[in-house]
PDB file of C-alpha atoms in Angstrom:
ATOM      1  CA  MET C  76      15.121  45.885 -45.867  1.00 47.00           C
ATOM      2  CA  ASN C  77      13.431  48.707 -44.029  1.00 61.00           C
ATOM      3  CA  ARG C  78      15.171  51.921 -44.959  1.00 72.00           C
ATOM      4  CA  GLY C  79      12.784  54.267 -43.155  1.00 77.00           C
ATOM      5  CA  ILE C  80      13.586  56.232 -40.041  1.00 84.00           C
ATOM      6  CA  ASN C  81      13.849  54.204 -36.865  1.00 89.00           C
ATOM      7  CA  ASP C  82      13.541  55.235 -33.258  1.00 90.00           C
ATOM      8  CA  ARG C  83      17.237  55.218 -32.571  1.00 93.00           C
ATOM      9  CA  SER C  84      18.152  57.580 -35.352  1.00 94.00           C
ATOM     10  CA  LEU C  85      15.234  59.861 -34.430  1.00 95.00           C
ATOM     11  CA  ILE C  86      16.317  59.976 -30.834  1.00 96.00           C
ATOM     12  CA  ILE C  87      19.920  60.931 -31.932  1.00 97.00           C
ATOM     13  CA  ILE C  88      18.716  63.578 -34.264  1.00 97.00           C
ATOM     14  CA  ASN C  89      16.421  65.060 -31.616  1.00 97.00           C
ATOM     15  CA  PHE C  90      19.159  65.406 -29.149  1.00 97.00           C
ATOM     16  CA  ILE C  91      21.599  66.882 -31.674  1.00 98.00           C
ATOM     17  CA  ILE C  92      19.098  69.590 -32.537  1.00 98.00           C
ATOM     18  CA  VAL C  93      18.344  70.328 -28.869  1.00 98.00           C
ATOM     19  CA  ALA C  94      22.184  70.434 -28.106  1.00 98.00           C
ATOM     20  CA  TYR C  95      22.754  72.823 -31.014  1.00 98.00           C
ATOM     21  CA  PHE C  96      20.237  75.312 -29.625  1.00 97.00           C
ATOM     22  CA  ILE C  97      21.592  74.886 -26.026  1.00 97.00           C
ATOM     23  CA  LEU C  98      25.078  75.660 -27.365  1.00 96.00           C
ATOM     24  CA  ILE C  99      23.800  78.827 -29.063  1.00 96.00           C
ATOM     25  CA  TRP C 100      22.174  79.852 -25.806  1.00 95.00           C
ATOM     26  CA  VAL C 101      25.417  79.215 -23.901  1.00 96.00           C
ATOM     27  CA  VAL C 102      27.433  81.193 -26.502  1.00 95.00           C
ATOM     28  CA  ASN C 103      25.052  84.098 -26.145  1.00 95.00           C
ATOM     29  CA  TYR C 104      24.812  83.882 -22.339  1.00 96.00           C
ATOM     30  CA  PHE C 105      28.586  84.014 -21.987  1.00 96.00           C
ATOM     31  CA  GLU C 106      28.910  86.573 -24.707  1.00 94.00           C
ATOM     32  CA  LEU C 107      31.556  84.520 -26.615  1.00 93.00           C
ATOM     33  CA  GLU C 108      32.409  86.477 -29.732  1.00 91.00           C
ATOM     34  CA  PHE C 109      34.719  84.433 -31.968  1.00 94.00           C
ATOM     35  CA  VAL C 110      34.604  84.690 -35.746  1.00 96.00           C
ATOM     36  CA  LEU C 111      34.418  80.949 -36.280  1.00 95.00           C
ATOM     37  CA  ILE C 112      31.588  80.502 -33.886  1.00 94.00           C
ATOM     38  CA  GLY C 113      29.687  83.316 -35.634  1.00 94.00           C
ATOM     39  CA  VAL C 114      30.308  81.572 -39.009  1.00 96.00           C
ATOM     40  CA  PHE C 115      28.830  78.377 -37.780  1.00 95.00           C
ATOM     41  CA  VAL C 116      25.892  80.020 -36.164  1.00 95.00           C
ATOM     42  CA  GLU C 117      25.076  81.852 -39.305  1.00 95.00           C
ATOM     43  CA  LEU C 118      25.419  78.815 -41.444  1.00 97.00           C
ATOM     44  CA  LEU C 119      23.514  76.394 -39.248  1.00 97.00           C
ATOM     45  CA  THR C 120      20.717  78.269 -37.498  1.00 96.00           C
ATOM     46  CA  ILE C 121      18.105  78.244 -40.217  1.00 96.00           C
ATOM     47  CA  PRO C 122      18.650  74.654 -41.340  1.00 97.00           C
ATOM     48  CA  PHE C 123      18.486  73.513 -37.700  1.00 97.00           C
ATOM     49  CA  LEU C 124      15.364  75.605 -37.073  1.00 96.00           C
ATOM     50  CA  LEU C 125      13.619  73.990 -40.116  1.00 97.00           C
ATOM     51  CA  ALA C 126      14.860  70.655 -39.054  1.00 97.00           C
ATOM     52  CA  GLN C 127      13.505  71.223 -35.560  1.00 97.00           C
ATOM     53  CA  LEU C 128       9.982  71.683 -36.951  1.00 96.00           C
ATOM     54  CA  VAL C 129      10.256  68.733 -39.357  1.00 96.00           C
ATOM     55  CA  PHE C 130      11.606  66.301 -36.830  1.00 97.00           C
ATOM     56  CA  LEU C 131       9.068  67.388 -34.166  1.00 96.00           C
ATOM     57  CA  PHE C 132       6.284  66.551 -36.664  1.00 96.00           C
ATOM     58  CA  LEU C 133       8.025  63.252 -37.640  1.00 95.00           C
ATOM     59  CA  GLY C 134       8.601  62.265 -33.932  1.00 95.00           C
ATOM     60  CA  ILE C 135       4.925  62.894 -33.026  1.00 94.00           C
ATOM     61  CA  LYS C 136       3.830  60.820 -36.059  1.00 94.00           C
ATOM     62  CA  PHE C 137       6.359  58.112 -35.163  1.00 93.00           C
ATOM     63  CA  VAL C 138       5.156  57.925 -31.534  1.00 92.00           C
ATOM     64  CA  PHE C 139       1.561  57.478 -32.467  1.00 93.00           C
ATOM     65  CA  GLN C 140       2.371  54.805 -35.000  1.00 92.00           C
ATOM     66  CA  ASN C 141       4.992  52.718 -33.113  1.00 89.00           C
ATOM     67  CA  GLU C 142       5.699  51.474 -29.712  1.00 85.00           C
ATOM     68  CA  LYS C 143       6.359  54.254 -27.096  1.00 85.00           C
ATOM     69  CA  ARG C 144       9.830  53.945 -25.669  1.00 91.00           C
ATOM     70  CA  PRO C 145      10.732  56.200 -22.671  1.00 95.00           C
ATOM     71  CA  LEU C 146      13.875  57.612 -24.329  1.00 96.00           C
ATOM     72  CA  MET C 147      11.960  58.396 -27.501  1.00 95.00           C
ATOM     73  CA  ILE C 148       9.329  60.242 -25.497  1.00 95.00           C
ATOM     74  CA  PHE C 149      11.947  62.107 -23.527  1.00 97.00           C
ATOM     75  CA  SER C 150      13.791  63.248 -26.719  1.00 96.00           C
ATOM     76  CA  LEU C 151      10.467  64.290 -28.253  1.00 96.00           C
ATOM     77  CA  LEU C 152       9.525  66.256 -25.176  1.00 97.00           C
ATOM     78  CA  ALA C 153      12.981  67.904 -25.120  1.00 97.00           C
ATOM     79  CA  LEU C 154      12.583  68.785 -28.768  1.00 97.00           C
ATOM     80  CA  ALA C 155       9.085  70.209 -28.145  1.00 97.00           C
ATOM     81  CA  LEU C 156      10.310  72.333 -25.206  1.00 97.00           C
ATOM     82  CA  CYS C 157      13.261  73.548 -27.267  1.00 97.00           C
ATOM     83  CA  THR C 158      10.865  74.367 -30.243  1.00 96.00           C
ATOM     84  CA  PHE C 159       8.643  76.306 -27.899  1.00 96.00           C
ATOM     85  CA  PHE C 160      11.500  78.439 -26.505  1.00 95.00           C
ATOM     86  CA  THR C 161      13.058  78.882 -29.960  1.00 94.00           C
ATOM     87  CA  ILE C 162       9.870  80.076 -31.650  1.00 92.00           C
ATOM     88  CA  GLY C 163       8.861  82.019 -28.540  1.00 93.00           C
ATOM     89  CA  SER C 164      12.145  83.968 -28.675  1.00 91.00           C
ATOM     90  CA  PHE C 165      10.905  85.564 -31.948  1.00 89.00           C
ATOM     91  CA  PHE C 166       7.964  87.233 -30.204  1.00 87.00           C
TER      92      PHE C 166
END
């Protein structure tokens, strides 16, 4: 039984990470200031930032080693674009 990461799970993880950072942007854009939202942002931002870098690397490695499906390429490009804007926001 192959217990490694497959393309379906990698696509889902990529879209979850991108959706999280889009939600943070929406919260900041509309200036939503709720305590519960702030708690989740504080708890999840650093793990999602690290996961973003790790899964970008894993996705690139996966694409070069396996068959290239269009949805996998799209999720990887969305994650790369999200990483670019996220890291770029620090500078």
